[in-house]
Short mmCIF file of C-alpha atoms and ligand atoms in Angstrom, two decimals:
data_model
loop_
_atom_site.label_atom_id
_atom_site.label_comp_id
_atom_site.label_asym_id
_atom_site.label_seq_id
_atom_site.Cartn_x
_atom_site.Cartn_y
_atom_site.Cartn_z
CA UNK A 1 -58.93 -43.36 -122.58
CA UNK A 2 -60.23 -43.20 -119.09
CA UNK A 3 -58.11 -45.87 -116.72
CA UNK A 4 -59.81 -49.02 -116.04
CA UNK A 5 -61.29 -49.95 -112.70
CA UNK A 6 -62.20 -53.64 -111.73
CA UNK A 7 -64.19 -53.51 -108.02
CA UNK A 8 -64.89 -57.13 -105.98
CA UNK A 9 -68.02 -56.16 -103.53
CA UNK A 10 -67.08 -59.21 -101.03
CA UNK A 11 -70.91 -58.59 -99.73
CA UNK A 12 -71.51 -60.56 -96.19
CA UNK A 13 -68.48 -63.22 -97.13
CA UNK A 14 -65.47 -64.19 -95.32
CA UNK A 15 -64.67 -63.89 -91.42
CA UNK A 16 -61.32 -61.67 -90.76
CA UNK A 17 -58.91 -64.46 -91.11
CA UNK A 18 -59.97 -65.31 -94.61
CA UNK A 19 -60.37 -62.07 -95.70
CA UNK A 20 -56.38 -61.53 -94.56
CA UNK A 21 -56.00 -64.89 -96.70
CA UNK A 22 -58.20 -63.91 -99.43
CA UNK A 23 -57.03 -60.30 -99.55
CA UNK A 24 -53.14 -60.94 -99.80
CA UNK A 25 -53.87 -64.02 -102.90
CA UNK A 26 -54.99 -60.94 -104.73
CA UNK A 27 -52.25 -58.69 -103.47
CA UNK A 28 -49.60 -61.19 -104.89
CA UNK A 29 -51.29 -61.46 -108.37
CA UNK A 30 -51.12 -57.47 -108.61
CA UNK A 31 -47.60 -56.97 -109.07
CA UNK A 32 -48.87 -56.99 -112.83
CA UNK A 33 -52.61 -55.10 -112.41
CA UNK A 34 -50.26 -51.94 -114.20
CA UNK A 35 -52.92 -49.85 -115.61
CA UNK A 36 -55.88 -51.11 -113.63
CA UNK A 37 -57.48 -49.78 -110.70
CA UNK A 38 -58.46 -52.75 -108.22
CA UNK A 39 -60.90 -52.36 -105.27
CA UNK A 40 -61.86 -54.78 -102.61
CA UNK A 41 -64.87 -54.21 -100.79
CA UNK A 42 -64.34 -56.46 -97.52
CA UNK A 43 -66.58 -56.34 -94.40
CA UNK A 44 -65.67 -53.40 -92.07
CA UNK A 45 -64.30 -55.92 -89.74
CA UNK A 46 -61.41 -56.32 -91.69
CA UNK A 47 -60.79 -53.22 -93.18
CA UNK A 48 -58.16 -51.31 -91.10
CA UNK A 49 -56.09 -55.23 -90.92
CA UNK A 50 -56.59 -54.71 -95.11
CA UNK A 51 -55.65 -51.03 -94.99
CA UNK A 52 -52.71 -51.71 -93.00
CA UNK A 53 -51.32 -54.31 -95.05
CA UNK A 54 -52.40 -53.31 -98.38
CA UNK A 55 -49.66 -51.38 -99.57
CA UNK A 56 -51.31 -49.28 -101.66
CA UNK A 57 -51.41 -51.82 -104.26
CA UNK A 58 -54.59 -53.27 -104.34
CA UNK A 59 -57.32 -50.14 -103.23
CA UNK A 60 -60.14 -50.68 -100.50
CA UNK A 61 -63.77 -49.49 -100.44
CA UNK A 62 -66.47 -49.75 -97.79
CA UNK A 63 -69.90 -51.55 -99.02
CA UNK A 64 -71.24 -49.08 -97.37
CA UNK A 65 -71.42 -46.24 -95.01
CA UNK A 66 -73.94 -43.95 -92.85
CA UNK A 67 -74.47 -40.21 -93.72
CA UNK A 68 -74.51 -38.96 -90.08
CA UNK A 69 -70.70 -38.51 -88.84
CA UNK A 70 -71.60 -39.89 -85.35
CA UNK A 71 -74.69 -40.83 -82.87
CA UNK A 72 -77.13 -43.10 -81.51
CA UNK A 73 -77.39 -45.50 -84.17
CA UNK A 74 -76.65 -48.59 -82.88
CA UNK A 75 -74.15 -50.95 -85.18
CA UNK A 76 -74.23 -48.37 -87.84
CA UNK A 77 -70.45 -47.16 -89.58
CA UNK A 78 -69.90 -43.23 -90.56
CA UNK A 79 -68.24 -42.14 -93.43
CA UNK A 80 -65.85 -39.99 -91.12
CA UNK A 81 -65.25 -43.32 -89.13
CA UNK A 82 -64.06 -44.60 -92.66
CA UNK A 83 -61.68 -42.09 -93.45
CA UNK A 84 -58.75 -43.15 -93.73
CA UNK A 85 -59.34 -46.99 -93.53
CA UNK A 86 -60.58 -46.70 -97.07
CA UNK A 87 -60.52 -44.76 -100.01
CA UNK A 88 -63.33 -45.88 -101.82
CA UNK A 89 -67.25 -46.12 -100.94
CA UNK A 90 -70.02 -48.80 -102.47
CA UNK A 91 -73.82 -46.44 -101.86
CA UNK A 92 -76.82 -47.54 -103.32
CA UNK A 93 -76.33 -51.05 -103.61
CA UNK A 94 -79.55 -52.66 -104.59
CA UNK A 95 -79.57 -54.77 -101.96
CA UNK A 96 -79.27 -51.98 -99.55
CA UNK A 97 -82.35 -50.70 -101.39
CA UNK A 98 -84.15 -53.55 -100.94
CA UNK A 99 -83.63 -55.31 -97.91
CA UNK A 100 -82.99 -51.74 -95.84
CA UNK A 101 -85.25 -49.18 -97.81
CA UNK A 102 -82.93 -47.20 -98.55
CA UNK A 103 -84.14 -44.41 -100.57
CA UNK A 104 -82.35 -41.90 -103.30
CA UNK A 105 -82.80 -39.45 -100.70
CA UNK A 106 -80.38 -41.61 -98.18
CA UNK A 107 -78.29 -42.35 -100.98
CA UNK A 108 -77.87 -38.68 -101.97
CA UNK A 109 -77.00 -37.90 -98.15
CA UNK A 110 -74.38 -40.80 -98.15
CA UNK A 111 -72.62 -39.40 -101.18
CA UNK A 112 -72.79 -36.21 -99.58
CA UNK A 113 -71.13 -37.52 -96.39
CA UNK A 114 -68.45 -39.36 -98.63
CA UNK A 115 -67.21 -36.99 -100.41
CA UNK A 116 -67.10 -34.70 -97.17
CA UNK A 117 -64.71 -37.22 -95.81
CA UNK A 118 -62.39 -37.57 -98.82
CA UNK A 119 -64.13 -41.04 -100.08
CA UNK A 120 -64.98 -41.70 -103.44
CA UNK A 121 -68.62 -43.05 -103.83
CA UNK A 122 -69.37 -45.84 -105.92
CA UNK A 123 -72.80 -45.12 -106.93
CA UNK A 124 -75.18 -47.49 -107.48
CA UNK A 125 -77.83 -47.70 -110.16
CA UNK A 126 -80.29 -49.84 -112.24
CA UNK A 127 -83.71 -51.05 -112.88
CA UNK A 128 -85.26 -53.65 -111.63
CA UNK A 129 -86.68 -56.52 -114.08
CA UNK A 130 -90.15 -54.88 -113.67
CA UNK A 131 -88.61 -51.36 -114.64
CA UNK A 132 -87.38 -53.45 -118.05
CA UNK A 133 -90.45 -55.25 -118.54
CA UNK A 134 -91.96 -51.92 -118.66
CA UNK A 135 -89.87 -50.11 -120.41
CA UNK A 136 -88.75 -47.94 -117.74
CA UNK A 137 -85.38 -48.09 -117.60
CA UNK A 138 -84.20 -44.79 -118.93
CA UNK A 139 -86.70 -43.01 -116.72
CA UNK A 140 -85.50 -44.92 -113.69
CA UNK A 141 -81.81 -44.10 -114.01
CA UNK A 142 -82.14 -40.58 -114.77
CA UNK A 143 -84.21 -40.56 -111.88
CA UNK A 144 -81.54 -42.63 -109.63
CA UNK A 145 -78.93 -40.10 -110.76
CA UNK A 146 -80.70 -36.84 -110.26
CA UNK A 147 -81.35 -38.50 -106.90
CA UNK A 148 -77.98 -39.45 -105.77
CA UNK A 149 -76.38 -36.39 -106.86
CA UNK A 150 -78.69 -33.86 -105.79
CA UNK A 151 -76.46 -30.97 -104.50
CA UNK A 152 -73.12 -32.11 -105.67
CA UNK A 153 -71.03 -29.40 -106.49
CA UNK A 154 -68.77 -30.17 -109.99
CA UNK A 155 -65.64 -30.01 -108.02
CA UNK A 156 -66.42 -32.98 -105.65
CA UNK A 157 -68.59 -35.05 -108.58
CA UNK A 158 -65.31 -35.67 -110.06
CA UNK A 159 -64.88 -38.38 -107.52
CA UNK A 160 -67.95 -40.11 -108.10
CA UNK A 161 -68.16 -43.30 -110.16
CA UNK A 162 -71.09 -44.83 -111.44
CA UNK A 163 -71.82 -48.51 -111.17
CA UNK A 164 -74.68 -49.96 -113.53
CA UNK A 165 -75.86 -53.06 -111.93
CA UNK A 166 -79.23 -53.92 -113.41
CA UNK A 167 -81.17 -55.78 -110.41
CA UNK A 168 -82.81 -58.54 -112.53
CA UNK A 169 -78.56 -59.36 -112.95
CA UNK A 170 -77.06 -59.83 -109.54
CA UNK A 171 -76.16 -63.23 -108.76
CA UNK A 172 -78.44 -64.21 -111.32
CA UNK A 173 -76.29 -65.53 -114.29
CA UNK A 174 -78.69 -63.39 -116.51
CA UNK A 175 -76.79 -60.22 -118.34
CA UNK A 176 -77.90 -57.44 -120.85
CA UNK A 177 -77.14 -57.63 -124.38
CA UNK A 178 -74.36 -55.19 -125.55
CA UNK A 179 -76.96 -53.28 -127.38
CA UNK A 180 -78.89 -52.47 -123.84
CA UNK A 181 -75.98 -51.91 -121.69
CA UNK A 182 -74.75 -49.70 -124.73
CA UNK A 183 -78.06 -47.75 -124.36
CA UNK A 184 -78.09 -47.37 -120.62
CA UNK A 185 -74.31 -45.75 -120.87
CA UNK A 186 -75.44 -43.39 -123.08
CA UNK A 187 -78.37 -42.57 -121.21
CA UNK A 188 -76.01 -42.04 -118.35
CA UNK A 189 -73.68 -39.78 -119.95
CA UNK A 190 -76.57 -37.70 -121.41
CA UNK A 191 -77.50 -37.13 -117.56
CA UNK A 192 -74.67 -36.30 -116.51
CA UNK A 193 -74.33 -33.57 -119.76
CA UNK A 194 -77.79 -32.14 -118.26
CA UNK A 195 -76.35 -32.21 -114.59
CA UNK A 196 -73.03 -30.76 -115.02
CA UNK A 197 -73.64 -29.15 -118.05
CA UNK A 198 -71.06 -31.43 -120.29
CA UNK A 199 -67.82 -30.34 -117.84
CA UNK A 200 -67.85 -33.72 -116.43
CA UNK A 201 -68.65 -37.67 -117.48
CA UNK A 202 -67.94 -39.99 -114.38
CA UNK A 203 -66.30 -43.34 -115.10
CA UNK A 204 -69.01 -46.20 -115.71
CA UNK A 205 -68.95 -49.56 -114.02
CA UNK A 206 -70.82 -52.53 -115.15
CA UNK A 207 -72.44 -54.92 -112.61
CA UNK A 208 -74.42 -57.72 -112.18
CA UNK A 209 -73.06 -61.79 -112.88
CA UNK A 210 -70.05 -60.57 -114.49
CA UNK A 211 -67.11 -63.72 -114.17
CA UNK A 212 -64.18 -64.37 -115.71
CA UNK A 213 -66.00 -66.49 -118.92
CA UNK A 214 -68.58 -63.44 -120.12
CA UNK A 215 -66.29 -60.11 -119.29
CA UNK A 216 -65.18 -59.64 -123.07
CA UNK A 217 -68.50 -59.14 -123.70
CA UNK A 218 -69.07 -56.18 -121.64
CA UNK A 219 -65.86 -55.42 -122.79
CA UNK A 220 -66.81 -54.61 -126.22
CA UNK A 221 -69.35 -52.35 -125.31
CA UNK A 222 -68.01 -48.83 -125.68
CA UNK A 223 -67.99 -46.69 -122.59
CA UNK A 224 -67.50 -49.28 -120.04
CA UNK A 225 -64.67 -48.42 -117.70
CA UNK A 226 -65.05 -51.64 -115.77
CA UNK A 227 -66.39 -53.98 -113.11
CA UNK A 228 -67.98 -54.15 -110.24
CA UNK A 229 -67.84 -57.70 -109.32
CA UNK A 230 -69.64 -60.01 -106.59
CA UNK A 231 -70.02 -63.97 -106.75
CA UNK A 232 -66.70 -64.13 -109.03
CA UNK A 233 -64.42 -61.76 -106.59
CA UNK A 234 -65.04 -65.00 -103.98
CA UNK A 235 -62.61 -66.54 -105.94
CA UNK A 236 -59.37 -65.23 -106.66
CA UNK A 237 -58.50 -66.85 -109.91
CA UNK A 238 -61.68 -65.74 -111.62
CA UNK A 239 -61.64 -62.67 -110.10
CA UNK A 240 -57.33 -62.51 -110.97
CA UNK A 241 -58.71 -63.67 -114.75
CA UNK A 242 -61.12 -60.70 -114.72
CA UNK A 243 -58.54 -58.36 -114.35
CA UNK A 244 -56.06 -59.58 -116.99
CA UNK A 245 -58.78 -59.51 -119.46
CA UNK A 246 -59.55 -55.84 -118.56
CA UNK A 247 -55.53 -55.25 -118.75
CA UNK A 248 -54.78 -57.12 -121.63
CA UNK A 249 -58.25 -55.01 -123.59
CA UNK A 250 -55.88 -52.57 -123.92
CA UNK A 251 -55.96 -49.59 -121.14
P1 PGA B 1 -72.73 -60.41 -108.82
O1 PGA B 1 -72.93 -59.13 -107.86
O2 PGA B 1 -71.45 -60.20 -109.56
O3 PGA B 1 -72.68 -61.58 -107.90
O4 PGA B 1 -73.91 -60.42 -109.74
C1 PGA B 1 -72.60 -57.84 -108.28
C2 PGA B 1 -72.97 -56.84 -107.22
O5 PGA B 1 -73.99 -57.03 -106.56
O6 PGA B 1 -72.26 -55.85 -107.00
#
């Protein structure tokens, strides 16, 4: 069994000082996380202050990163500038797609850079509610995945993981049924069979209004490796609570 891996995606929230605060409430609560990968996602403000204090204990990820190493572009953050202030990478986030454009094509080149720079991209994917309506989901993330991974040699794609956050989900309250999120793993896997020819299946995330009342659910849907978590990392008892219900599942 692959090892669990719960992810908080802190999004545009808390200034340095309460990320310092926020960040070391969790660090006390995981001398227990044994068996569980955790992530925090802070803003890049805080990052190195994380890195520094973090121990090793509780991992850090970037929500983000550019594809270009340096440049012109004006308050942008490289994945070289990265290295070594985090370990982990969120690309493709949907609101990235939406509110900045950002394309598969950007996404790909971001995943690119990461890996280049010894980050491990969190990858992004799911349909919107239109996609559902119309019964495009299955289309839409084998499309997101060829996209992203375009180019990706099988010995860096092992350090990719896969985050299925359905759009219609984020900060909504509104989740799939087992039976969909079920589907859309498999359709994952059965992409990445095509893509890498069955030598590699990445670890899948869930995403989107996961808290610390509906995780069992997702729990009990074969194939899901863990969380990637937004509105209910804010708070570090839910988010603590998420992360003894992943333990105690049985890693
Ligand atoms: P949410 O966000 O948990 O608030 O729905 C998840 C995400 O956007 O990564």
């Amino acid at each position: 069994m692959r090892k669990k891996m719960v992810v908080a995606n802190w999004k545009m929230n808390f200034n340095v000082p309460e990320s310092l605060v926020h960040f070391d409430k969790i660090a006390l609560l995981a001398e227990d996380y044994d068996g569980v990968d955790v992530v925090v996602c802070p803003t890049f403000l805080a990052l190195f202050g994380l890195w520094v204090r973090s121990k090793g204990r509780v991992k850090l990820g970037a929500q983000d990163c550019n594809s270009k190493d340096a440049g012109a572009l004006t308050g942008e953050v490289s994945a070289a500038m990265l290295e070594n202030v985090a370990e982990y990478v969120i690309v493709g986030h949907s609101e990235r797609r939406k509110f900045f454009h950002e394309t598969d094509a950007e996404v790909n080149r971001k995943v690119i850079a990461s890996l280049k720079h010894g980050l491990k991209p969190i990858i992004c994917i799911g349909e919107t509610l239109n996609d559902k309506q119309e019964q495009r989901t299955d289309q839409v993330i084998r499309s997101q995945l060829d996209g992203a991974l375009l180019a990706v040699q099988p010995d860096v794609v092992i350090n990719t993981t896969i985050a299925y956050e359905p759009v219609w989900a984020i900060g909504s309250g509104q989740t799939p049924t087992a039976t969909d999120l079920a589907k859309v793993i498999e359709i994952i896997h059965s992409q990445f069979d095509f893509m890498y020819g069955g030598d590699f299946q990445p670890s899948v995330l869930y995403g989107g209004s996961v808290d610390d009342n509906n995780v069992e659910n997702f729990l009990a849907v074969e194939g899901v490796d863990g969380f990637l978590v937004g509105g209910a990392s804010l708070n570090s008892k839910k988010f603590d609570t998420i992360i003894r219900k992943v333990k105690e599942s049985g890693v």
